Coordinates of C-alpha atoms and ligand atoms in Angstrom, one line a residue:
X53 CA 0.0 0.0 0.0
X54 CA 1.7 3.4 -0.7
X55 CA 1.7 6.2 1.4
X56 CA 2.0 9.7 0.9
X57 CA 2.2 12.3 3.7
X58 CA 1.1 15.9 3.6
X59 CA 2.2 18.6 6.6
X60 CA 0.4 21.6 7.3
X61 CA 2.6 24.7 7.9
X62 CA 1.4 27.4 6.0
X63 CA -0.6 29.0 9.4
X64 CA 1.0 32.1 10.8
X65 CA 1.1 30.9 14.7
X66 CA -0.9 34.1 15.3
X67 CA -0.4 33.1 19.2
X68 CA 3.1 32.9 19.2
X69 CA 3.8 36.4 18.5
X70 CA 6.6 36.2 16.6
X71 CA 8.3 37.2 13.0
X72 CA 8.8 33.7 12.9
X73 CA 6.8 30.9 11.0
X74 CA 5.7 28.5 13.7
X75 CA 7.2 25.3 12.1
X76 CA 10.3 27.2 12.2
X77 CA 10.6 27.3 15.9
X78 CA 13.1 25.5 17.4
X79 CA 12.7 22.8 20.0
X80 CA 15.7 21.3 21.4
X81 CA 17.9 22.7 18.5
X82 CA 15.7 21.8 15.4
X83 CA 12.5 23.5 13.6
X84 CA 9.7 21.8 14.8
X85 CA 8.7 20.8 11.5
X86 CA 11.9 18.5 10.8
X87 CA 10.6 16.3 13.7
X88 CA 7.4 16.1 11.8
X89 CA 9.1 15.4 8.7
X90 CA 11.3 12.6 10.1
X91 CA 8.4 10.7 11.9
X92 CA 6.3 10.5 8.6
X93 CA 9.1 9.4 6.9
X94 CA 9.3 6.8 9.2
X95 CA 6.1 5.7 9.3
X96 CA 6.9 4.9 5.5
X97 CA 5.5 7.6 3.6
X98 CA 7.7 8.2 0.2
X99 CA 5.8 10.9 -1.1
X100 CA 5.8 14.2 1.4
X101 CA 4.2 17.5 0.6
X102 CA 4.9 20.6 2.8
X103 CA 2.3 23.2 2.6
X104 CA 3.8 26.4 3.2
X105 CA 2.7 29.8 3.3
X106 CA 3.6 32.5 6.0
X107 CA 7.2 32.7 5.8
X108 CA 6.8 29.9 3.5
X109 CA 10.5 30.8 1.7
X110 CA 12.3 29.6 4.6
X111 CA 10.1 27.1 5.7
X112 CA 10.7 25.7 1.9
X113 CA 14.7 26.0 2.4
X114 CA 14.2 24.1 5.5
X115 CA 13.1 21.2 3.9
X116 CA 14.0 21.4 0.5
X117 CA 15.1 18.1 0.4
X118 CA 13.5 16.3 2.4
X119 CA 9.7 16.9 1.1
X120 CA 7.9 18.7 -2.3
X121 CA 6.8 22.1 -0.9
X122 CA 2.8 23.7 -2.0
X123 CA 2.4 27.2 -1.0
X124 CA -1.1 28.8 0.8
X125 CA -1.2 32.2 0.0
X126 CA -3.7 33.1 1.9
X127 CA -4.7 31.1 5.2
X128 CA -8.1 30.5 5.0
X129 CA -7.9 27.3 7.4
X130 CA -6.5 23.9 7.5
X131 CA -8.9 22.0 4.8
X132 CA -8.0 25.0 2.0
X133 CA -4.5 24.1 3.2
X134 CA -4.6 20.8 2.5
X135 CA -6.2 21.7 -0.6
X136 CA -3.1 23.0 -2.1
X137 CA -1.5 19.8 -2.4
X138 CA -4.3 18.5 -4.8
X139 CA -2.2 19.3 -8.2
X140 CA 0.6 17.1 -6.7
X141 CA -1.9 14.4 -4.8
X142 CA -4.9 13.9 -7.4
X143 CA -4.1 10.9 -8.8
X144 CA -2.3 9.4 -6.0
X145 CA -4.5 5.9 -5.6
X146 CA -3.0 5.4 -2.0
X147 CA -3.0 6.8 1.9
X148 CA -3.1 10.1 2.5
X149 CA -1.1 10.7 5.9
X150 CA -2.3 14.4 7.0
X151 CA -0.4 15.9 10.3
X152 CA 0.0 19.5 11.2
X153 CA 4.0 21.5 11.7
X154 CA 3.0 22.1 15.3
X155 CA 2.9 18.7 16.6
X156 CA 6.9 18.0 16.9
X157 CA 6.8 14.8 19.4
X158 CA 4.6 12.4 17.3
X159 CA 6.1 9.5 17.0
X160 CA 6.6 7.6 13.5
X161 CA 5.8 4.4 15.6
X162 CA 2.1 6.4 16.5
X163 CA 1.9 7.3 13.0
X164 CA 2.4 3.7 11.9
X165 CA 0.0 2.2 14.3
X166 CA -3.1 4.7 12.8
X167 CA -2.3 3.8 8.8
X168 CA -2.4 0.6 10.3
X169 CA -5.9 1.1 12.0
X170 CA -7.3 3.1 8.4
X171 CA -5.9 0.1 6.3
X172 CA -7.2 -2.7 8.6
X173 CA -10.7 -0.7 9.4
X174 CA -11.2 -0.1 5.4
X175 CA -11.9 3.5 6.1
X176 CA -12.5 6.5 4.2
X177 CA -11.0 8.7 6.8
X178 CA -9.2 7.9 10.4
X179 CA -8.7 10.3 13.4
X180 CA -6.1 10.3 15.5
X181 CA -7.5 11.1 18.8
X182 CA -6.8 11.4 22.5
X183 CA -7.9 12.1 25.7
X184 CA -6.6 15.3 27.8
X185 CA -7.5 16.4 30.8
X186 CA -7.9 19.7 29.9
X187 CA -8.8 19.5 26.3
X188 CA -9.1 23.9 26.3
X189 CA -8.3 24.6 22.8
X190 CA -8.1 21.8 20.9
X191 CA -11.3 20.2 18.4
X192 CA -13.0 17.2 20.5
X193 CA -14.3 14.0 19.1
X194 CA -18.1 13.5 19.1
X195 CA -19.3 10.4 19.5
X196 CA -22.5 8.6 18.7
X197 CA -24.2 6.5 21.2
X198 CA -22.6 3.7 19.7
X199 CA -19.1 4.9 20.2
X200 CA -19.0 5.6 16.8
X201 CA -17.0 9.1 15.8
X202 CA -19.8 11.3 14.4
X203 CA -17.9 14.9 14.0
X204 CA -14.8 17.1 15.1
X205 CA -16.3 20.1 16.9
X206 CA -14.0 23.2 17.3
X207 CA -13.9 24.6 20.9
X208 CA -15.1 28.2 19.5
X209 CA -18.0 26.3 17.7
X210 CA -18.8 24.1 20.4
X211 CA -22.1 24.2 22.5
X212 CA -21.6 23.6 26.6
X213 CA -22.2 19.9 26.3
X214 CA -18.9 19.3 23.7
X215 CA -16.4 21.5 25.6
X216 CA -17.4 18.8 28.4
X217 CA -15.9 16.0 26.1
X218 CA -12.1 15.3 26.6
X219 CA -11.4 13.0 23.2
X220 CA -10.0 15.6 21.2
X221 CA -8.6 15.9 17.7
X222 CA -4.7 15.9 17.7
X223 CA -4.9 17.1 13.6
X224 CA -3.8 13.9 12.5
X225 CA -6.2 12.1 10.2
X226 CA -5.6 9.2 7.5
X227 CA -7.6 9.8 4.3
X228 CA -7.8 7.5 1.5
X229 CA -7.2 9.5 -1.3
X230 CA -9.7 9.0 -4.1
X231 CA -12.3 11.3 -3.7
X232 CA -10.4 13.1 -0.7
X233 CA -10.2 16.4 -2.5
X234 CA -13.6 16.8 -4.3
X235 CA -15.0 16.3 -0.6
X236 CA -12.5 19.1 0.7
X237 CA -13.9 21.6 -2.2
X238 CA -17.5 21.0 -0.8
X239 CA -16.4 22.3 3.2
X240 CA -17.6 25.4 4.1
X241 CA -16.3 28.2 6.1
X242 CA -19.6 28.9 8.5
X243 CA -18.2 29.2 11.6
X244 CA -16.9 31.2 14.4
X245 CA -13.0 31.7 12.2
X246 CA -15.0 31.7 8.8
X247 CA -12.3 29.4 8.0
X248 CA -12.7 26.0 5.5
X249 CA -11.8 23.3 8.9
X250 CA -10.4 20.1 7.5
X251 CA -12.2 18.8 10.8
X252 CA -15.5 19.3 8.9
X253 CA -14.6 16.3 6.8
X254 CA -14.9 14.0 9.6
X255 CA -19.1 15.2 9.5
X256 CA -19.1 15.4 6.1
X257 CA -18.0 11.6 5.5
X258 CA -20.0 10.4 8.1
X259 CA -23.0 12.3 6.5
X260 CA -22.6 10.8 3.0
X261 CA -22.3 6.8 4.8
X262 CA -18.9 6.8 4.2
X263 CA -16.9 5.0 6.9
X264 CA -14.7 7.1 9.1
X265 CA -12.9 5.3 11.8
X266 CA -10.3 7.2 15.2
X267 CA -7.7 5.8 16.9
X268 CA -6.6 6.6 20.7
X269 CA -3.5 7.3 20.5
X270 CA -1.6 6.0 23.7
X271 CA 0.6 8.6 24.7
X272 CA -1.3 11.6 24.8
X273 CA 2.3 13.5 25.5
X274 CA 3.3 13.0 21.5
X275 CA 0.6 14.8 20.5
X276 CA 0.7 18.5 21.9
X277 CA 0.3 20.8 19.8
X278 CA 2.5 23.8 20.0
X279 CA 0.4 27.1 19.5
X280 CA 2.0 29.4 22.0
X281 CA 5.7 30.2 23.7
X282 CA 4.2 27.7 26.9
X283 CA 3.2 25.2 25.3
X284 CA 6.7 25.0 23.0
X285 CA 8.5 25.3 26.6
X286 CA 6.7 22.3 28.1
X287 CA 7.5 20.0 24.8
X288 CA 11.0 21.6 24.5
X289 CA 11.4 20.3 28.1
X290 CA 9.6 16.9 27.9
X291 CA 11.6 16.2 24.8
X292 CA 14.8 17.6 26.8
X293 CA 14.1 15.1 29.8
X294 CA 13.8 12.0 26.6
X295 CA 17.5 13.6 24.7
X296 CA 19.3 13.2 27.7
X297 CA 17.7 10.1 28.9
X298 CA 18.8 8.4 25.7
X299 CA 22.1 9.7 26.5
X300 CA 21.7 8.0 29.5
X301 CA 21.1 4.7 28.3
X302 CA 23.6 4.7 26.1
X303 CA 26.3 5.3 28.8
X304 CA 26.7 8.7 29.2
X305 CA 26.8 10.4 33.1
X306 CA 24.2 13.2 33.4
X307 CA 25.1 14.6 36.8
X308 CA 21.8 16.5 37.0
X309 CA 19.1 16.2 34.4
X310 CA 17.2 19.1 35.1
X311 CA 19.8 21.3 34.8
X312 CA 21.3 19.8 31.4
X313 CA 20.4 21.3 27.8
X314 CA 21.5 19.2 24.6
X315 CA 20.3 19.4 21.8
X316 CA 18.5 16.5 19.7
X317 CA 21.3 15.8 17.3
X318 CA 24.0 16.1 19.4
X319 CA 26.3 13.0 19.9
X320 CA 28.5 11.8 23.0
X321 CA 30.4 8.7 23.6
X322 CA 30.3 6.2 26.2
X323 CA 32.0 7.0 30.0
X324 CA 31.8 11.0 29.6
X325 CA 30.2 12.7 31.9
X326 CA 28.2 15.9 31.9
X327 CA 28.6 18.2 34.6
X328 CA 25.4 20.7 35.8
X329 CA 24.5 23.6 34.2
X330 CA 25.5 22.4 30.6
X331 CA 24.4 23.6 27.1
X332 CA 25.5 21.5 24.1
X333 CA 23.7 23.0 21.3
X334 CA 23.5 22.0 17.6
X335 CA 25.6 19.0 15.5
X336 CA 28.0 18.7 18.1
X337 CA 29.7 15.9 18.6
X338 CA 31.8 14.9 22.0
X339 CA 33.7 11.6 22.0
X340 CA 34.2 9.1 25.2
X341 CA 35.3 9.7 28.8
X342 CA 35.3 13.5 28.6
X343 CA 34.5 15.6 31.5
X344 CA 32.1 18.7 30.3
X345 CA 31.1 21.4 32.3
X346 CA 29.9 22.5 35.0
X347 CA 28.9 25.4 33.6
X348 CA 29.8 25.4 30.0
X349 CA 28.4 25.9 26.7
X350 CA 29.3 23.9 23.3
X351 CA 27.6 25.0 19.6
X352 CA 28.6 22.7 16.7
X353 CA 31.6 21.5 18.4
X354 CA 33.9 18.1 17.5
X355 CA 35.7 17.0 20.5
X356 CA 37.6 14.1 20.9
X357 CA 38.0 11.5 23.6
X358 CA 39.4 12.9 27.0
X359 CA 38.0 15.9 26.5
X360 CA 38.2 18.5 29.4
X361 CA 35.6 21.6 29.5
X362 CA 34.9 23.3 32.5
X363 CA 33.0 26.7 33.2
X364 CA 34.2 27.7 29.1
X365 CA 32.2 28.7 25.9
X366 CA 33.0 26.8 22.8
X367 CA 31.9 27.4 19.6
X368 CA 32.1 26.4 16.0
X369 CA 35.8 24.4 16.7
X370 CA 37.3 21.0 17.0
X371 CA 39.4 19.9 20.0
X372 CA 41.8 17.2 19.7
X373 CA 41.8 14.2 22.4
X374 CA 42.6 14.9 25.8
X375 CA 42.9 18.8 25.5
X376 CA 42.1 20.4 28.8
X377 CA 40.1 23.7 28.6
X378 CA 39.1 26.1 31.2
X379 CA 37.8 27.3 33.9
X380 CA 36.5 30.3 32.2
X381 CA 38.1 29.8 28.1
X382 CA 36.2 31.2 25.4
X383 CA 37.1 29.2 22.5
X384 CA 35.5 31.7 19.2
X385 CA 34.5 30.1 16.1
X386 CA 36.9 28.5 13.7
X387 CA 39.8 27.1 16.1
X388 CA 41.2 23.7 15.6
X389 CA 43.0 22.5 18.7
X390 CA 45.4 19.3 18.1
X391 CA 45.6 16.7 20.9
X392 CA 46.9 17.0 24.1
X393 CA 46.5 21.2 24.1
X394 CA 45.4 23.4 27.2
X395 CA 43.4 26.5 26.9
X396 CA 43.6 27.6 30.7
X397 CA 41.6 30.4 32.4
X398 CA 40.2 33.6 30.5
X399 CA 42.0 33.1 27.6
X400 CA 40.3 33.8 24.1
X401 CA 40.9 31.8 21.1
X402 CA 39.5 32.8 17.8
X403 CA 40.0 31.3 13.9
X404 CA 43.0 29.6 15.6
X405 CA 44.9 26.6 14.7
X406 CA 47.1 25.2 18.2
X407 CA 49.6 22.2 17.6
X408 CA 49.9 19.0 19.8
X409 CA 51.0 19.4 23.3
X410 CA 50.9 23.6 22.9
X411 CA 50.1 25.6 25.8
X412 CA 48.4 28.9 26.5
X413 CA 47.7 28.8 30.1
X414 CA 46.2 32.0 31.4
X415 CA 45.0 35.5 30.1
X416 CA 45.6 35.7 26.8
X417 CA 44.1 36.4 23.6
X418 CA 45.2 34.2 20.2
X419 CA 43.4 35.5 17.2
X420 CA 44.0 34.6 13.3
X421 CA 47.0 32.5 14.6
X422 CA 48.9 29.4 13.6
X423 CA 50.5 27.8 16.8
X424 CA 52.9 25.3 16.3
X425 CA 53.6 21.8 18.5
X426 CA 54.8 22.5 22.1
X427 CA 54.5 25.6 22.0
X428 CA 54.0 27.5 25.8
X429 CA 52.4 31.2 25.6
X430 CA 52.8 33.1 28.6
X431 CA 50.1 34.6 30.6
X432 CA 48.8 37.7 29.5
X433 CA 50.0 37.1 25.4
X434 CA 47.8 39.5 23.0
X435 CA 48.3 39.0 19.2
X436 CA 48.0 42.5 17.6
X437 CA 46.0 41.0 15.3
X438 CA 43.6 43.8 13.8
X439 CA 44.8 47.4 12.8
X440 CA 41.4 48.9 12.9
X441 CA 41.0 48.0 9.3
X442 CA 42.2 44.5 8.5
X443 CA 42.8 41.2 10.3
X444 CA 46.3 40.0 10.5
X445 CA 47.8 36.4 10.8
X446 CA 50.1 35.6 13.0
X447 CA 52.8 32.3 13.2
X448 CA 54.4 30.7 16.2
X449 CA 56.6 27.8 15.0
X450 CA 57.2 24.3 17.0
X451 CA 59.0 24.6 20.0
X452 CA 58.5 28.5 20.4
X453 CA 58.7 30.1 24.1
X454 CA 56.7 33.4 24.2
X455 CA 57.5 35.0 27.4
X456 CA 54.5 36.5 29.6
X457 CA 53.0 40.0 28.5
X458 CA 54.1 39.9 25.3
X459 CA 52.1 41.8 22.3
X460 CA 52.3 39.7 18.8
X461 CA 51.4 42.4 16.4
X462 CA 50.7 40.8 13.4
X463 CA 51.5 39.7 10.6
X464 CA 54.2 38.6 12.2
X465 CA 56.0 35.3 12.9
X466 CA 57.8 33.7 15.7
X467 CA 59.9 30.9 14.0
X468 CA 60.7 27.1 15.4
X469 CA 62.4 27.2 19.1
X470 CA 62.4 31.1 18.9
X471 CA 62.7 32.7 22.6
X472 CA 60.3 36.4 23.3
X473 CA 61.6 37.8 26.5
X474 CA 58.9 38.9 28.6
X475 CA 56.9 42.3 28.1
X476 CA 57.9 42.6 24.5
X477 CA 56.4 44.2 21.9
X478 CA 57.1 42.0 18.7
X479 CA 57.0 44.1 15.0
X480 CA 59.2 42.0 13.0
X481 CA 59.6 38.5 12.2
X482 CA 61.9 36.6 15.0
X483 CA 63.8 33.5 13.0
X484 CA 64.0 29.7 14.2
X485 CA 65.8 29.4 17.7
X486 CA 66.3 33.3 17.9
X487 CA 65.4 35.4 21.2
X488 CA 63.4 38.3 20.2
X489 CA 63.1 40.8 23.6
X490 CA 62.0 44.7 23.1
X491 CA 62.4 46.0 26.2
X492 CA 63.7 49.6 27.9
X493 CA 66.6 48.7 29.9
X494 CA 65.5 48.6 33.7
X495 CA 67.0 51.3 35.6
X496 CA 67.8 51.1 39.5
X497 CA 67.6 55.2 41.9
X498 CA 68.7 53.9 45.2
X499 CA 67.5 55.4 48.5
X500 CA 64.0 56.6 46.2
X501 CA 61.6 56.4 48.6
X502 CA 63.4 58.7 51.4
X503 CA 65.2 61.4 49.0
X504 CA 61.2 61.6 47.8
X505 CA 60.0 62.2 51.1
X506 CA 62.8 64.5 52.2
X507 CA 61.7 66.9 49.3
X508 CA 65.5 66.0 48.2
X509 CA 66.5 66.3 44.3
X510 CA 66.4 63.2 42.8
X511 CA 68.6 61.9 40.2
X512 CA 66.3 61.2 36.8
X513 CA 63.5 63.5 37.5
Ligands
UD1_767 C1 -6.3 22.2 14.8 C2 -7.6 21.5 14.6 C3 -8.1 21.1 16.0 C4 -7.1 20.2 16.7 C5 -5.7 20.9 16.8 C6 -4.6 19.9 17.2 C7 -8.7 22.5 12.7 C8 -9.8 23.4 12.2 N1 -8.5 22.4 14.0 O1 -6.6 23.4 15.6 O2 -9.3 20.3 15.9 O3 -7.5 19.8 18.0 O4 -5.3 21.4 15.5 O5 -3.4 20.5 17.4 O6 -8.1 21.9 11.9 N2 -2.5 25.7 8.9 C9 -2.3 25.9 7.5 N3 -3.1 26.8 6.9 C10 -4.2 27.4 7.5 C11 -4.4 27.2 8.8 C12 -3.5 26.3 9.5 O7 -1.4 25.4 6.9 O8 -4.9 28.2 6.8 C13 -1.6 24.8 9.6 C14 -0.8 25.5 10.7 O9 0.4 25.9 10.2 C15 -0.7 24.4 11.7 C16 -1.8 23.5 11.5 O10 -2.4 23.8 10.2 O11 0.5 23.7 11.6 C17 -2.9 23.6 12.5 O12 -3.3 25.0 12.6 P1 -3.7 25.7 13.9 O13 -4.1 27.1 13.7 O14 -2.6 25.5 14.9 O15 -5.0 24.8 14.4 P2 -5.5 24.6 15.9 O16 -6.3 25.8 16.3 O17 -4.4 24.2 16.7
CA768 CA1 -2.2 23.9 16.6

């Protein structure tokens, strides 16, 4: 039996307030939307049509490859909406899958289990519904006597009796699609929005004989739907609680749960652990038996194995195995640190490339640099590297020794086992195993502090 899927995301999220499409905010690192396309896909559906409209351009980008995108121009309700996929869908001779962008923790296994209960029940149309305890807001079910499904009433449309009911519609359906769309042009919009409701069809069907069938779907957790900033912070933290329980499972430490925030795609090996008051955000990827955090922050970051990270902000960079980093390093976008390297406290890296074994241990900034092997930079090292116009590099061969305090001021280049004195100010290139020092010559006034007292003259002022 084939299987084709069709999202609805063309709705503006009127109740989340924001510039935004709603498919496009993130939950737990990823547009809601690309959890909705990845559970359709696995519930097998090979054809997938993304209804855009508001901010429809970027929700297409988003999924450009992934799904054929329709566009809504204007939003005149979720049947019109669905609608718009009738040039590509017409013909189709199979199942019609039909969820909306907002519903980002259904599961493909849920979504399996209702084709499954449309095929087997031979209907026209099947509901995924469930029961809430406060079903404010959302369509509920009415039943016949009989149990059977009878109609989708919206809760603005709804008479006293209805808002009572707690089945409710989680806008998922299963249509079979011959016919689907000729019964879609026939809804009307006479109701409290004046919008065409793709609910209607459940009435509609069960008007003309046809058989429509629901399912209870058994976690009703999967399907909230996110319509406003609280409801997308109560499934960004249930699906929080399931990323790092995964992690769990698979042999990562979590000191504290509640206080961790990783993303869904993020990846860590086995024996690390995760100190409190962690963010790991985006693709990042942290290898086995590192120690990250407590407080830290890591965006699109490759680290190795033996990984060290504690109270530091990395972003954008790869760190080699065993590299020790922190407390307080802020690691800048486009740094690639070999194995073995420390980053100690409040030192700033940025588009930096540090050899095995290299050391910059305290207070110092790197910037546009290429550090060698072995290399030790003393506290308080500052590469000159911008001259209020352009960005300079700046080359520290193998072996180097740069001396506390010094100022790098690029382009310049420090070459293999070169020596920098302390407190200099380097302009010009130092060559391979040279000292470079730039220095005024330290002068001793004996007996200073009494001549100064005594209103004496005092040699040198
Ligand atoms: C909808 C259902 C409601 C159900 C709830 C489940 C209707 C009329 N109501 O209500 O029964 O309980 O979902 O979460 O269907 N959309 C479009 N074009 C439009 C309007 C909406 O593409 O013109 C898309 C939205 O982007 C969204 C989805 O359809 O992804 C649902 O729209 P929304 O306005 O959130 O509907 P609800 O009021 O939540
Ligand atoms: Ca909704």
């Amino acid at each position: 039996m084939s299987l084709a899927a069709v999202i609805l995301a063309a709705g503006k999220g009127t109740r989340m307030k924001s510039d935004l499409p709603k498919v496009m905010h993130k939950v737990c690192g990823r547009p809601m939307i690309e959890y909705v396309l990845d559970a359709v896909r696995g519930a097998g559906a090979k054809e997938i049509v993304v209804v855009a409209g508001f901010g429809g351009d970027l929700v297409a980008r988003t999924v450009q490859d992934r799904a054929k995108v329709v566009f809504q121009h204007q939003q005149l309700g979720t049947a019109h909406a669905l609608l718009q996929a009738a040039p590509l869908l017409a013909s189709f001779p199979g199942t019609i899958l039909v969820v909306c962008g907002d519903t980002p923790l259904v599961s493909a296994g849920t979504l399996a289990r209702l084709v499954a209960a449309h095929t087997s029940a031979g209907a026209r149309a099947t509901v995924l519904t469930a029961y809430l305890e406060n079903p404010t807001g959302y369509g509920r079910v009415i039943r016949d006597g009989e149990g059977r499904v009878r109609k989708i009433v919206e809760q603005r449309d709804a008479e006293p009796g209805e808002l009572a009911v707690k089945e409710i519609n989680t806008g998922i359906y299963c249509f079979s699609a011959p016919g689907l769309f000729e019964a879609l042009s026939a809804i009307k919009r006479e109701n409290a929005q004046g919008e065409y409701y793709l609910t209607d069809i459940i009435g509609h069907y069960v008007d003309q004989g046809q058989p429509v069938a629901a399912l209870v779907v058994e976690d009703a957790r999967e399907v909230e739907g996110i319509n406003d900033r609280r409801q997308l912070a109560r499934v960004e933290s249930y699906l929080r609680r399931q990323v790092v329980e995964e992690l769990m499972l698979s042999g990562v430490t979590i000191m504290d749960p509640a206080s961790t925030f990783i993303d869904r795609d993020v990846k860590i090996g086995r024996d690390t652990v995760i100190y409190p008051f962690t963010i790991i955000e985006g693709d990042t990827m942290i290898g086995e038996r590192c120690a990250i955090g407590p407080g830290s922050r890591l965006v699109n970051v490759r680290a190795g194995n033996g990984v060290v990270v504690e109270h530091s902000v990395i972003q954008e960079s790869k760190i080699g195995d065993n590299c020790i980093i922190g407390p307080f390093a802020y690691i800048r976008p486009g740094c690639v640190l070999a194995p073995d390297v420390k980053i100690g406290d409040f030192v700033e890296l940025k588009k930096t490339v540090v050899g095995r074994g290299s050391k910059i241990p305290h207070l110092s900034y790197v910037g546009d640099a290429t550090v060698g092997s072995r290399v030790n930079i003393g506290a308080g090292t500052i590469t000159c590297n911008y001259d209020g116009e352009n960005k300079w590099p700046t080359i520290i061969g193998d072996g180097a020794f740069i001396g506390s305090n010094t100022n790098l001021v690029a382009p310049v280049e420090v070459g293999e086992r070169a020596f920098i004195g302390a407190g200099s100010t380097i302009t010009r290139n130092v060559p391979p195993g040279a000292l470079g020092i730039e220095r005024g010559r330290q002068r001793i006034i004996e007996d200073w502090h009494r001549k100064k007292s005594k209103k004496e003259p005092c040699e040198g002022t």
